[in-house]
mmCIF file of C-alpha atoms and ligand atoms in Angstrom:
data_model
loop_
_atom_site.group_PDB
_atom_site.id
_atom_site.type_symbol
_atom_site.label_atom_id
_atom_site.label_comp_id
_atom_site.label_asym_id
_atom_site.label_seq_id
_atom_site.Cartn_x
_atom_site.Cartn_y
_atom_site.Cartn_z
ATOM 1 C CA MET W 526 74.760 17.650 120.721
ATOM 2 C CA SER W 527 71.210 17.225 123.116
ATOM 3 C CA PRO W 528 68.553 18.073 121.040
ATOM 4 C CA LEU W 529 67.636 21.357 123.320
ATOM 5 C CA GLY W 530 72.284 22.271 121.957
ATOM 6 C CA GLU W 531 70.282 21.831 118.600
ATOM 7 C CA ILE W 532 68.065 24.049 119.246
ATOM 8 C CA LEU W 533 69.819 27.179 121.625
ATOM 9 C CA SER W 534 72.668 27.013 118.516
ATOM 10 C CA ARG W 535 70.448 28.040 116.197
ATOM 11 C CA ARG W 536 68.880 30.212 118.192
ATOM 12 C CA ILE W 537 71.757 31.707 119.419
ATOM 13 C CA ALA W 538 73.327 31.647 115.426
ATOM 14 C CA ALA W 539 69.801 33.951 114.600
ATOM 15 C CA THR W 540 69.728 36.040 117.223
ATOM 16 C CA GLY W 541 73.840 35.833 119.062
ATOM 17 C CA PRO W 542 75.087 34.909 122.417
ATOM 18 C CA ILE W 543 72.343 33.802 125.726
ATOM 19 C CA THR W 544 73.301 35.331 130.322
ATOM 20 C CA LEU W 545 74.004 32.954 131.260
ATOM 21 C CA ALA W 546 70.995 32.942 133.620
ATOM 22 C CA GLU W 547 68.354 32.706 130.127
ATOM 23 C CA TYR W 548 70.782 29.696 129.229
ATOM 24 C CA MET W 549 70.215 27.701 133.006
ATOM 25 C CA ALA W 550 66.617 28.003 132.415
ATOM 26 C CA GLU W 551 65.960 27.210 129.669
ATOM 27 C CA CYS W 552 68.612 24.415 130.434
ATOM 28 C CA LEU W 553 66.785 23.384 133.778
ATOM 29 C CA LEU W 554 62.902 24.408 133.095
ATOM 30 C CA ASN W 555 62.406 24.216 129.122
ATOM 31 C CA PRO W 556 59.189 22.391 129.547
ATOM 32 C CA GLN W 557 60.053 19.557 126.749
ATOM 33 C CA HIS W 558 63.792 19.234 126.722
ATOM 34 C CA GLY W 559 64.678 20.629 131.018
ATOM 35 C CA TYR W 560 66.541 18.701 133.029
ATOM 36 C CA TYR W 561 63.956 19.257 135.569
ATOM 37 C CA ALA W 562 60.827 18.941 133.399
ATOM 38 C CA THR W 563 61.776 16.238 132.013
ATOM 39 C CA ARG W 564 62.770 13.584 134.222
ATOM 40 C CA ASP W 565 63.503 12.918 138.716
ATOM 41 C CA PRO W 566 67.775 13.224 139.395
ATOM 42 C CA LEU W 567 67.954 12.267 143.054
ATOM 43 C CA GLY W 568 65.680 8.652 142.694
ATOM 44 C CA ALA W 569 67.664 5.537 141.639
ATOM 45 C CA GLY W 570 70.459 6.401 138.986
ATOM 46 C CA GLY W 571 69.927 10.050 139.038
ATOM 47 C CA ASP W 572 72.508 12.580 139.374
ATOM 48 C CA PHE W 573 72.996 14.029 142.139
ATOM 49 C CA THR W 574 71.413 13.515 146.672
ATOM 50 C CA THR W 575 70.495 16.072 149.333
ATOM 51 C CA ALA W 576 69.974 16.159 152.494
ATOM 52 C CA PRO W 577 66.788 15.244 152.721
ATOM 53 C CA GLU W 578 67.745 12.343 151.128
ATOM 54 C CA ILE W 579 70.351 11.007 152.928
ATOM 55 C CA SER W 580 68.290 11.079 156.388
ATOM 56 C CA GLN W 581 65.015 11.436 157.727
ATOM 57 C CA MET W 582 66.579 13.678 160.593
ATOM 58 C CA PHE W 583 66.615 16.724 158.838
ATOM 59 C CA GLY W 584 63.158 16.843 158.064
ATOM 60 C CA GLU W 585 62.290 15.925 161.282
ATOM 61 C CA VAL W 586 65.151 18.293 162.901
ATOM 62 C CA LEU W 587 63.868 21.199 161.243
ATOM 63 C CA GLY W 588 60.657 20.175 160.897
ATOM 64 C CA LEU W 589 60.374 20.879 164.767
ATOM 65 C CA CYS W 590 61.840 23.911 164.633
ATOM 66 C CA LEU W 591 59.125 25.432 162.206
ATOM 67 C CA ALA W 592 56.583 23.873 165.001
ATOM 68 C CA GLN W 593 58.637 26.253 167.648
ATOM 69 C CA SER W 594 58.793 28.359 165.439
ATOM 70 C CA TRP W 595 55.099 28.598 164.737
ATOM 71 C CA LEU W 596 54.299 28.276 168.746
ATOM 72 C CA ASP W 597 56.640 31.089 169.366
ATOM 73 C CA GLN W 598 54.299 33.320 167.269
ATOM 74 C CA GLY W 599 51.292 31.898 168.969
ATOM 75 C CA ALA W 600 50.242 28.936 167.391
ATOM 76 C CA PRO W 601 48.701 31.279 163.876
ATOM 77 C CA ALA W 602 46.167 29.331 161.400
ATOM 78 C CA GLY W 603 48.513 29.224 158.604
ATOM 79 C CA VAL W 604 50.658 27.918 155.715
ATOM 80 C CA LEU W 605 53.328 25.449 155.858
ATOM 81 C CA ALA W 606 55.204 26.625 152.259
ATOM 82 C CA GLU W 607 58.003 24.898 150.518
ATOM 83 C CA ALA W 608 59.652 25.818 147.182
ATOM 84 C CA GLY W 609 61.391 23.416 145.293
ATOM 85 C CA PRO W 610 59.995 19.976 147.595
ATOM 86 C CA GLY W 611 62.535 16.951 145.717
ATOM 87 C CA ARG W 612 60.383 14.099 145.991
ATOM 88 C CA GLY W 613 58.178 15.762 148.543
ATOM 89 C CA THR W 614 60.962 13.515 151.012
ATOM 90 C CA LEU W 615 61.849 16.637 153.240
ATOM 91 C CA MET W 616 57.727 17.614 153.641
ATOM 92 C CA ALA W 617 56.587 13.799 154.510
ATOM 93 C CA ASP W 618 59.309 13.807 157.127
ATOM 94 C CA ILE W 619 58.441 17.657 158.599
ATOM 95 C CA TRP W 620 54.640 16.573 158.201
ATOM 96 C CA ARG W 621 55.608 13.224 160.323
ATOM 97 C CA ALA W 622 57.536 14.572 162.879
ATOM 98 C CA THR W 623 55.075 17.104 163.658
ATOM 99 C CA ARG W 624 52.448 14.522 164.288
ATOM 100 C CA GLY W 625 52.736 15.190 168.382
ATOM 101 C CA VAL W 626 52.936 18.797 167.781
ATOM 102 C CA PRO W 627 49.289 20.018 169.366
ATOM 103 C CA GLY W 628 47.404 22.301 166.830
ATOM 104 C CA PHE W 629 49.368 22.433 164.394
ATOM 105 C CA HIS W 630 48.182 19.795 162.071
ATOM 106 C CA ALA W 631 45.011 21.178 162.665
ATOM 107 C CA SER W 632 46.119 25.247 161.515
ATOM 108 C CA MET W 633 48.379 24.543 159.068
ATOM 109 C CA GLN W 634 47.231 23.967 155.271
ATOM 110 C CA VAL W 635 50.458 22.084 153.010
ATOM 111 C CA HIS W 636 51.464 24.105 150.004
ATOM 112 C CA LEU W 637 54.263 23.333 147.878
ATOM 113 C CA VAL W 638 55.865 25.101 145.404
ATOM 114 C CA GLU W 639 57.416 22.297 142.423
ATOM 115 C CA ALA W 640 57.723 24.194 138.194
ATOM 116 C CA SER W 641 58.466 20.186 137.249
ATOM 117 C CA PRO W 642 54.863 18.469 137.067
ATOM 118 C CA VAL W 643 57.325 15.019 137.050
ATOM 119 C CA LEU W 644 58.739 16.048 140.244
ATOM 120 C CA GLN W 645 54.790 17.056 141.855
ATOM 121 C CA ARG W 646 54.021 13.531 140.620
ATOM 122 C CA ALA W 647 56.386 11.830 143.495
ATOM 123 C CA GLN W 648 55.517 14.512 145.060
ATOM 124 C CA ALA W 649 51.773 14.184 145.250
ATOM 125 C CA GLU W 650 52.503 10.145 145.305
ATOM 126 C CA ARG W 651 55.411 10.466 148.718
ATOM 127 C CA LEU W 652 52.444 12.760 150.728
ATOM 128 C CA ALA W 653 48.980 10.735 149.767
ATOM 129 C CA GLY W 654 47.165 11.072 152.045
ATOM 130 C CA VAL W 655 48.316 14.319 153.234
ATOM 131 C CA PRO W 656 46.406 18.079 152.488
ATOM 132 C CA VAL W 657 48.526 19.442 149.362
ATOM 133 C CA THR W 658 48.232 22.062 147.091
ATOM 134 C CA TRP W 659 50.239 23.211 144.318
ATOM 135 C CA HIS W 660 51.890 26.914 142.099
ATOM 136 C CA ALA W 661 54.250 27.155 140.118
ATOM 137 C CA HIS W 662 55.578 30.162 141.828
ATOM 138 C CA VAL W 663 55.513 31.090 145.283
ATOM 139 C CA ASP W 664 53.882 34.379 144.744
ATOM 140 C CA ASP W 665 51.155 32.818 143.902
ATOM 141 C CA LEU W 666 50.657 31.189 147.885
ATOM 142 C CA PRO W 667 47.745 32.218 149.764
ATOM 143 C CA GLN W 668 47.894 35.564 152.153
ATOM 144 C CA ALA W 669 48.215 34.405 155.601
ATOM 145 C CA PRO W 670 51.293 33.320 158.155
ATOM 146 C CA LEU W 671 53.657 31.983 156.419
ATOM 147 C CA TRP W 672 55.700 28.631 157.762
ATOM 148 C CA PHE W 673 58.243 28.272 154.843
ATOM 149 C CA ILE W 674 61.438 26.103 154.379
ATOM 150 C CA ALA W 675 63.064 25.900 151.073
ATOM 151 C CA ASN W 676 66.088 22.955 150.869
ATOM 152 C CA GLU W 677 68.564 23.380 147.496
ATOM 153 C CA PHE W 678 66.206 25.423 145.880
ATOM 154 C CA PHE W 679 67.363 28.494 145.114
ATOM 155 C CA ASP W 680 71.249 27.295 144.468
ATOM 156 C CA ALA W 681 68.653 26.044 140.928
ATOM 157 C CA LEU W 682 67.769 29.207 140.191
ATOM 158 C CA PRO W 683 69.338 31.273 137.045
ATOM 159 C CA ILE W 684 72.507 33.790 137.619
ATOM 160 C CA ARG W 685 74.100 35.912 135.722
ATOM 161 C CA GLN W 686 78.549 36.577 135.726
ATOM 162 C CA PHE W 687 80.369 39.255 135.222
ATOM 163 C CA GLN W 688 83.106 40.044 134.963
ATOM 164 C CA ARG W 689 84.840 42.559 136.852
ATOM 165 C CA ALA W 690 86.216 44.908 133.587
ATOM 166 C CA GLY W 691 88.222 48.891 135.319
ATOM 167 C CA ALA W 692 84.797 50.980 136.678
ATOM 168 C CA GLY W 693 82.295 47.838 134.893
ATOM 169 C CA TRP W 694 82.150 45.095 134.198
ATOM 170 C CA ARG W 695 81.816 42.373 130.920
ATOM 171 C CA GLU W 696 78.778 39.457 131.240
ATOM 172 C CA VAL W 697 79.544 35.989 130.942
ATOM 173 C CA VAL W 698 77.234 35.281 128.100
ATOM 174 C CA VAL W 699 76.284 31.565 125.747
ATOM 175 C CA GLY W 700 77.494 32.225 122.375
ATOM 176 C CA LEU W 701 78.912 29.968 119.275
ATOM 177 C CA ALA W 702 82.643 28.777 119.416
ATOM 178 C CA GLU W 703 83.166 26.278 116.140
ATOM 179 C CA GLY W 704 80.045 25.460 116.006
ATOM 180 C CA ARG W 705 80.001 24.580 120.421
ATOM 181 C CA LEU W 706 78.001 26.258 122.446
ATOM 182 C CA ALA W 707 80.841 28.234 124.643
ATOM 183 C CA ALA W 708 80.834 30.766 127.044
ATOM 184 C CA GLY W 709 82.463 33.935 126.082
ATOM 185 C CA LEU W 710 82.665 37.070 126.887
ATOM 186 C CA SER W 711 80.265 41.210 125.904
ATOM 187 C CA PRO W 712 81.945 44.834 126.125
ATOM 188 C CA ALA W 713 82.400 46.108 129.672
ATOM 189 C CA ALA W 714 79.610 48.162 129.893
ATOM 190 C CA PRO W 715 79.055 49.835 133.830
ATOM 191 C CA LEU W 716 75.741 48.490 136.408
ATOM 192 C CA ALA W 717 74.613 50.117 139.504
ATOM 193 C CA ASP W 718 72.923 46.685 140.267
ATOM 194 C CA LEU W 719 76.402 46.040 141.021
ATOM 195 C CA ALA W 720 78.357 49.111 142.055
ATOM 196 C CA HIS W 721 78.695 48.083 145.239
ATOM 197 C CA ARG W 722 80.650 45.763 144.691
ATOM 198 C CA LEU W 723 83.459 47.679 142.863
ATOM 199 C CA ALA W 724 84.589 48.302 146.740
ATOM 200 C CA ASP W 725 85.039 45.174 147.421
ATOM 201 C CA THR W 726 85.973 42.841 143.520
ATOM 202 C CA VAL W 727 90.052 43.209 141.906
ATOM 203 C CA GLU W 728 90.473 43.467 138.546
ATOM 204 C CA GLY W 729 89.178 40.018 136.316
ATOM 205 C CA GLU W 730 86.898 39.212 139.506
ATOM 206 C CA VAL W 731 83.361 37.027 138.437
ATOM 207 C CA VAL W 732 80.888 38.084 140.789
ATOM 208 C CA GLU W 733 77.043 35.890 140.399
ATOM 209 C CA THR W 734 73.630 37.605 140.385
ATOM 210 C CA CYS W 735 70.245 35.811 140.470
ATOM 211 C CA PRO W 736 67.618 37.949 139.587
ATOM 212 C CA ALA W 737 64.824 35.636 139.522
ATOM 213 C CA ALA W 738 65.848 34.655 144.315
ATOM 214 C CA ARG W 739 64.896 38.816 144.142
ATOM 215 C CA PRO W 740 60.380 38.243 143.171
ATOM 216 C CA VAL W 741 60.890 35.339 145.308
ATOM 217 C CA MET W 742 62.156 36.956 148.557
ATOM 218 C CA GLN W 743 59.714 39.531 147.544
ATOM 219 C CA ALA W 744 56.993 37.844 147.755
ATOM 220 C CA LEU W 745 58.192 35.636 151.284
ATOM 221 C CA ALA W 746 58.997 38.693 153.160
ATOM 222 C CA GLN W 747 55.337 40.531 152.156
ATOM 223 C CA ARG W 748 53.278 37.516 153.660
ATOM 224 C CA ILE W 749 55.780 37.511 156.421
ATOM 225 C CA ALA W 750 56.332 40.889 157.594
ATOM 226 C CA ALA W 751 52.555 41.651 156.901
ATOM 227 C CA GLN W 752 50.655 38.341 159.339
ATOM 228 C CA GLY W 753 53.488 36.814 161.028
ATOM 229 C CA GLY W 754 55.922 32.968 159.915
ATOM 230 C CA ALA W 755 59.121 32.220 159.143
ATOM 231 C CA ALA W 756 61.656 31.576 156.390
ATOM 232 C CA LEU W 757 64.894 28.746 156.496
ATOM 233 C CA ILE W 758 66.387 28.296 153.389
ATOM 234 C CA VAL W 759 69.570 25.537 152.977
ATOM 235 C CA ASP W 760 71.751 26.007 150.303
ATOM 236 C CA TYR W 761 75.886 25.387 150.431
ATOM 237 C CA GLY W 762 77.222 29.373 148.826
ATOM 238 C CA GLY W 763 78.288 32.871 151.931
ATOM 239 C CA TRP W 764 77.746 35.813 152.339
ATOM 240 C CA ARG W 765 78.492 37.182 149.675
ATOM 241 C CA SER W 766 78.286 36.022 146.001
ATOM 242 C CA ARG W 767 82.018 35.471 145.214
ATOM 243 C CA GLY W 768 84.072 33.948 142.651
ATOM 244 C CA ASP W 769 82.362 31.672 139.680
ATOM 245 C CA THR W 770 80.733 28.911 141.137
ATOM 246 C CA PHE W 771 78.670 27.543 137.979
ATOM 247 C CA GLN W 772 78.718 24.129 137.845
ATOM 248 C CA ALA W 773 77.383 20.783 135.983
ATOM 249 C CA VAL W 774 75.888 18.182 137.849
ATOM 250 C CA ARG W 775 75.679 14.726 135.919
ATOM 251 C CA GLY W 776 75.865 11.186 137.593
ATOM 252 C CA HIS W 777 77.104 12.595 140.864
ATOM 253 C CA ALA W 778 80.127 14.585 139.097
ATOM 254 C CA PHE W 779 81.347 17.650 137.271
ATOM 255 C CA ALA W 780 79.977 18.243 133.711
ATOM 256 C CA ASP W 781 80.637 20.120 131.330
ATOM 257 C CA PRO W 782 77.838 23.426 131.618
ATOM 258 C CA PHE W 783 78.045 23.466 127.948
ATOM 259 C CA ALA W 784 78.479 19.787 125.982
ATOM 260 C CA GLU W 785 75.012 18.429 126.538
ATOM 261 C CA PRO W 786 72.597 21.137 127.697
ATOM 262 C CA GLY W 787 69.275 19.415 129.290
ATOM 263 C CA CYS W 788 70.839 16.985 130.586
ATOM 264 C CA ALA W 789 72.738 17.710 133.698
ATOM 265 C CA ASP W 790 72.552 19.791 136.434
ATOM 266 C CA LEU W 791 72.922 23.320 137.236
ATOM 267 C CA THR W 792 73.422 24.915 139.778
ATOM 268 C CA ALA W 793 75.744 27.799 141.661
ATOM 269 C CA HIS W 794 76.477 28.995 145.441
ATOM 270 C CA VAL W 795 73.349 31.267 146.920
ATOM 271 C CA ASP W 796 74.932 34.534 148.589
ATOM 272 C CA PHE W 797 72.900 34.407 150.989
ATOM 273 C CA GLN W 798 73.770 37.961 151.708
ATOM 274 C CA ALA W 799 71.367 39.220 148.188
ATOM 275 C CA LEU W 800 68.708 37.042 149.052
ATOM 276 C CA ALA W 801 68.374 38.797 152.478
ATOM 277 C CA LEU W 802 68.765 42.166 151.490
ATOM 278 C CA ALA W 803 65.305 40.945 148.776
ATOM 279 C CA ALA W 804 63.562 40.560 152.165
ATOM 280 C CA PRO W 805 62.828 43.606 152.706
ATOM 281 C CA GLY W 806 61.140 44.349 156.544
ATOM 282 C CA LEU W 807 62.560 41.373 157.567
ATOM 283 C CA VAL W 808 64.751 39.792 160.099
ATOM 284 C CA ALA W 809 67.806 37.723 158.717
ATOM 285 C CA SER W 810 69.910 35.562 161.398
ATOM 286 C CA GLY W 811 73.355 34.958 161.326
ATOM 287 C CA LEU W 812 74.266 32.371 158.244
ATOM 288 C CA THR W 813 74.211 29.272 160.388
ATOM 289 C CA PRO W 814 76.377 26.640 159.500
ATOM 290 C CA GLN W 815 74.169 22.981 158.472
ATOM 291 C CA GLY W 816 75.544 21.392 161.523
ATOM 292 C CA ASP W 817 76.031 23.611 163.793
ATOM 293 C CA LEU W 818 72.111 24.137 163.081
ATOM 294 C CA LEU W 819 70.541 20.527 162.771
ATOM 295 C CA ARG W 820 72.893 19.644 166.317
ATOM 296 C CA ALA W 821 72.085 23.462 168.041
ATOM 297 C CA LEU W 822 68.417 21.560 166.650
ATOM 298 C CA GLY W 823 68.803 17.590 168.500
ATOM 299 C CA ILE W 824 70.400 15.791 165.448
ATOM 300 C CA ASP W 825 72.320 13.622 167.697
ATOM 301 C CA ALA W 826 70.109 12.326 170.702
ATOM 302 C CA ARG W 827 67.992 11.087 167.489
ATOM 303 C CA ALA W 828 70.699 9.122 165.293
ATOM 304 C CA GLU W 829 71.455 7.725 169.101
ATOM 305 C CA ARG W 830 68.086 7.299 169.641
ATOM 306 C CA LEU W 831 67.487 5.266 166.056
ATOM 307 C CA ALA W 832 70.683 3.952 165.939
ATOM 308 C CA GLN W 833 68.861 1.378 169.384
ATOM 309 C CA ARG W 834 66.799 0.174 166.956
ATOM 310 C CA LEU W 835 69.779 -0.966 164.592
ATOM 311 C CA THR W 836 72.212 -3.370 163.898
ATOM 312 C CA GLY W 837 75.067 -4.228 160.438
ATOM 313 C CA ALA W 838 74.831 -2.284 158.184
ATOM 314 C CA ALA W 839 71.703 -0.203 158.777
ATOM 315 C CA LEU W 840 73.291 0.979 161.505
ATOM 316 C CA GLU W 841 76.642 1.327 159.809
ATOM 317 C CA GLN W 842 74.314 3.220 156.971
ATOM 318 C CA HIS W 843 72.440 5.456 159.359
ATOM 319 C CA LEU W 844 76.052 6.685 161.319
ATOM 320 C CA ALA W 845 77.714 7.537 157.763
ATOM 321 C CA ALA W 846 74.294 9.853 157.211
ATOM 322 C CA HIS W 847 74.586 11.357 160.486
ATOM 323 C CA ARG W 848 78.187 11.806 159.282
ATOM 324 C CA ARG W 849 76.854 13.666 156.175
ATOM 325 C CA LEU W 850 74.634 16.477 157.290
ATOM 326 C CA THR W 851 77.634 16.880 159.934
ATOM 327 C CA SER W 852 79.843 16.919 160.704
ATOM 328 C CA GLU W 853 82.649 20.130 158.752
ATOM 329 C CA ALA W 854 84.659 17.804 156.411
ATOM 330 C CA GLU W 855 81.204 16.609 154.136
ATOM 331 C CA MET W 856 78.013 18.806 154.051
ATOM 332 C CA GLY W 857 78.513 20.485 158.235
ATOM 333 C CA ARG W 858 80.139 23.734 156.765
ATOM 334 C CA VAL W 859 79.865 24.226 152.949
ATOM 335 C CA PHE W 860 75.583 24.003 153.504
ATOM 336 C CA LYS W 861 74.727 26.785 155.060
ATOM 337 C CA ALA W 862 70.911 27.865 156.861
ATOM 338 C CA LEU W 863 69.168 31.579 157.152
ATOM 339 C CA ALA W 864 65.983 32.230 158.523
ATOM 340 C CA LEU W 865 63.925 35.484 157.622
ATOM 341 C CA VAL W 866 61.628 36.203 160.902
ATOM 342 C CA CYS W 867 58.522 39.743 161.005
ATOM 343 C CA ALA W 868 60.934 42.530 163.559
ATOM 344 C CA GLY W 869 59.482 41.607 167.095
ATOM 345 C CA ALA W 870 59.323 37.394 166.605
ATOM 346 C CA PRO W 871 61.943 35.683 167.874
ATOM 347 C CA LEU W 872 63.688 33.518 165.585
ATOM 348 C CA PRO W 873 63.730 29.802 165.462
ATOM 349 C CA PRO W 874 65.943 28.042 167.732
ATOM 350 C CA GLY W 875 69.028 26.888 166.432
ATOM 351 C CA PHE W 876 69.772 30.375 164.834
ATOM 352 C CA ALA W 877 71.890 33.685 166.634
ATOM 353 C CA PRO W 878 71.012 36.764 165.537
ATOM 354 C CA ALA W 879 73.347 38.191 162.818
ATOM 355 C CA PRO W 880 76.140 39.673 164.277
ATOM 356 C CA ALA W 881 77.017 43.503 163.199
ATOM 357 C CA VAL W 882 79.689 43.051 160.772
ATOM 358 C CA GLU W 883 76.847 40.966 158.707
ATOM 359 C CA ALA W 884 73.672 43.020 160.029
ATOM 360 C CA VAL W 885 72.193 43.925 156.573
ATOM 361 C CA ARG W 886 69.546 46.321 158.669
HETATM 362 N N1 LIG G 863 63.934 20.168 147.932
HETATM 363 C C1 LIG G 863 64.749 18.961 147.421
HETATM 364 C C2 LIG G 863 65.249 19.392 145.889
HETATM 365 C C3 LIG G 863 65.348 20.233 145.740
HETATM 366 S S1 LIG G 863 66.362 19.884 143.287
HETATM 367 C C4 LIG G 863 65.619 18.126 148.423
HETATM 368 O O1 LIG G 863 66.326 18.592 149.016
HETATM 369 O O2 LIG G 863 65.462 16.812 147.971
HETATM 370 C C5 LIG G 863 65.719 21.185 142.910
HETATM 371 C C6 LIG G 863 64.046 22.283 143.595
HETATM 372 O O3 LIG G 863 62.927 22.494 142.466
HETATM 373 C C7 LIG G 863 63.552 20.798 142.636
HETATM 374 O O4 LIG G 863 62.197 20.378 143.266
HETATM 375 C C8 LIG G 863 63.444 21.331 141.292
HETATM 376 O O5 LIG G 863 62.395 20.826 140.423
HETATM 377 C C9 LIG G 863 62.553 22.922 141.219
HETATM 378 N N2 LIG G 863 62.899 23.951 140.956
HETATM 379 C C10 LIG G 863 63.778 24.004 140.442
HETATM 380 N N3 LIG G 863 63.961 25.544 139.578
HETATM 381 C C11 LIG G 863 62.220 25.415 140.145
HETATM 382 C C12 LIG G 863 61.882 26.477 139.900
HETATM 383 N N4 LIG G 863 61.922 27.424 139.119
HETATM 384 N N5 LIG G 863 60.160 26.878 140.842
HETATM 385 C C13 LIG G 863 59.710 26.101 141.323
HETATM 386 N N6 LIG G 863 61.032 25.340 141.390
HETATM 387 C C14 LIG G 863 62.456 24.730 140.997
#
């Protein structure tokens, strides 16, 4: 077992099982042994890759989307912020692509929210020359008009899992079975937070909640509702949590999430409805498949333009990256985007209003 596995086993033996959220938080961000706290998972020999690492086009078109939203709202002085910026690639591409938008760079301070010291260093290197301020929490962002983006950030926030049992729920907890960490179930209890899920779940069905996402959304909502701006959230998931989506990835393959805590990336699908509901005062767009959004923002034309300068293997790689980001069989449909703006502001380009059935307020 990993060193963190030993620590958690001793703790559980002494004080009993822990929630999946506690387990995930330790595995990802324990200061000595946490997965993100100790490594760059996106680097050479890393465990997974992400859209901004696949192609510069992802950040370019999303950067212009943010800049258009800023223009639509009167081009105020404000903050351009990203949560969970990884290696800083997305923000570097956004910053480069918006160079030509008159006044954008002069009006914007760049703020990054990053918990991992290792990744903060990678971001500082990648964004050399860009004036950047770092924070540990979204709540530390300044009170100012805010254009916010996050790609694959919310999937890394710790989740809790509950299994339907009659009119109550049994929580999935992490305990010990024959000396090894293993998932178990707590006794059934009613749960006010999940009262609204009694109508659309059946006995034994699993739903997930992400308590850590709520304060993040509240901090965004409070700033954007009061001062203007927009939040763009891209991740895998759906409109409402359904089933067990907890997973571990190591070396680009699925792994056992309990085998070696701290050594694998742990994630869960994002419940975008829960994010929208946690942002009172903001208007949410319809949930938009990534492929549709990138195409609406002009990725095909940008891809053609870049292709003109390429030949051979570089051209093949570029075409494959374009396909990977947009194709329904790859990331185009599994990944979704949600935009949130203050009431009365236009949605950013590429986003349509939520259909009535999705509307949350
Ligand atoms: N957005 C990047 C990286 C995604 S990986 C990309 O698309 O490539 C998840 C990122 O979120 C990492 O930077 C990780 O360190 C950060 N992160 C995870 N949990 C966090 C938390 N609770 N607070 C701040 N950052 C967090």
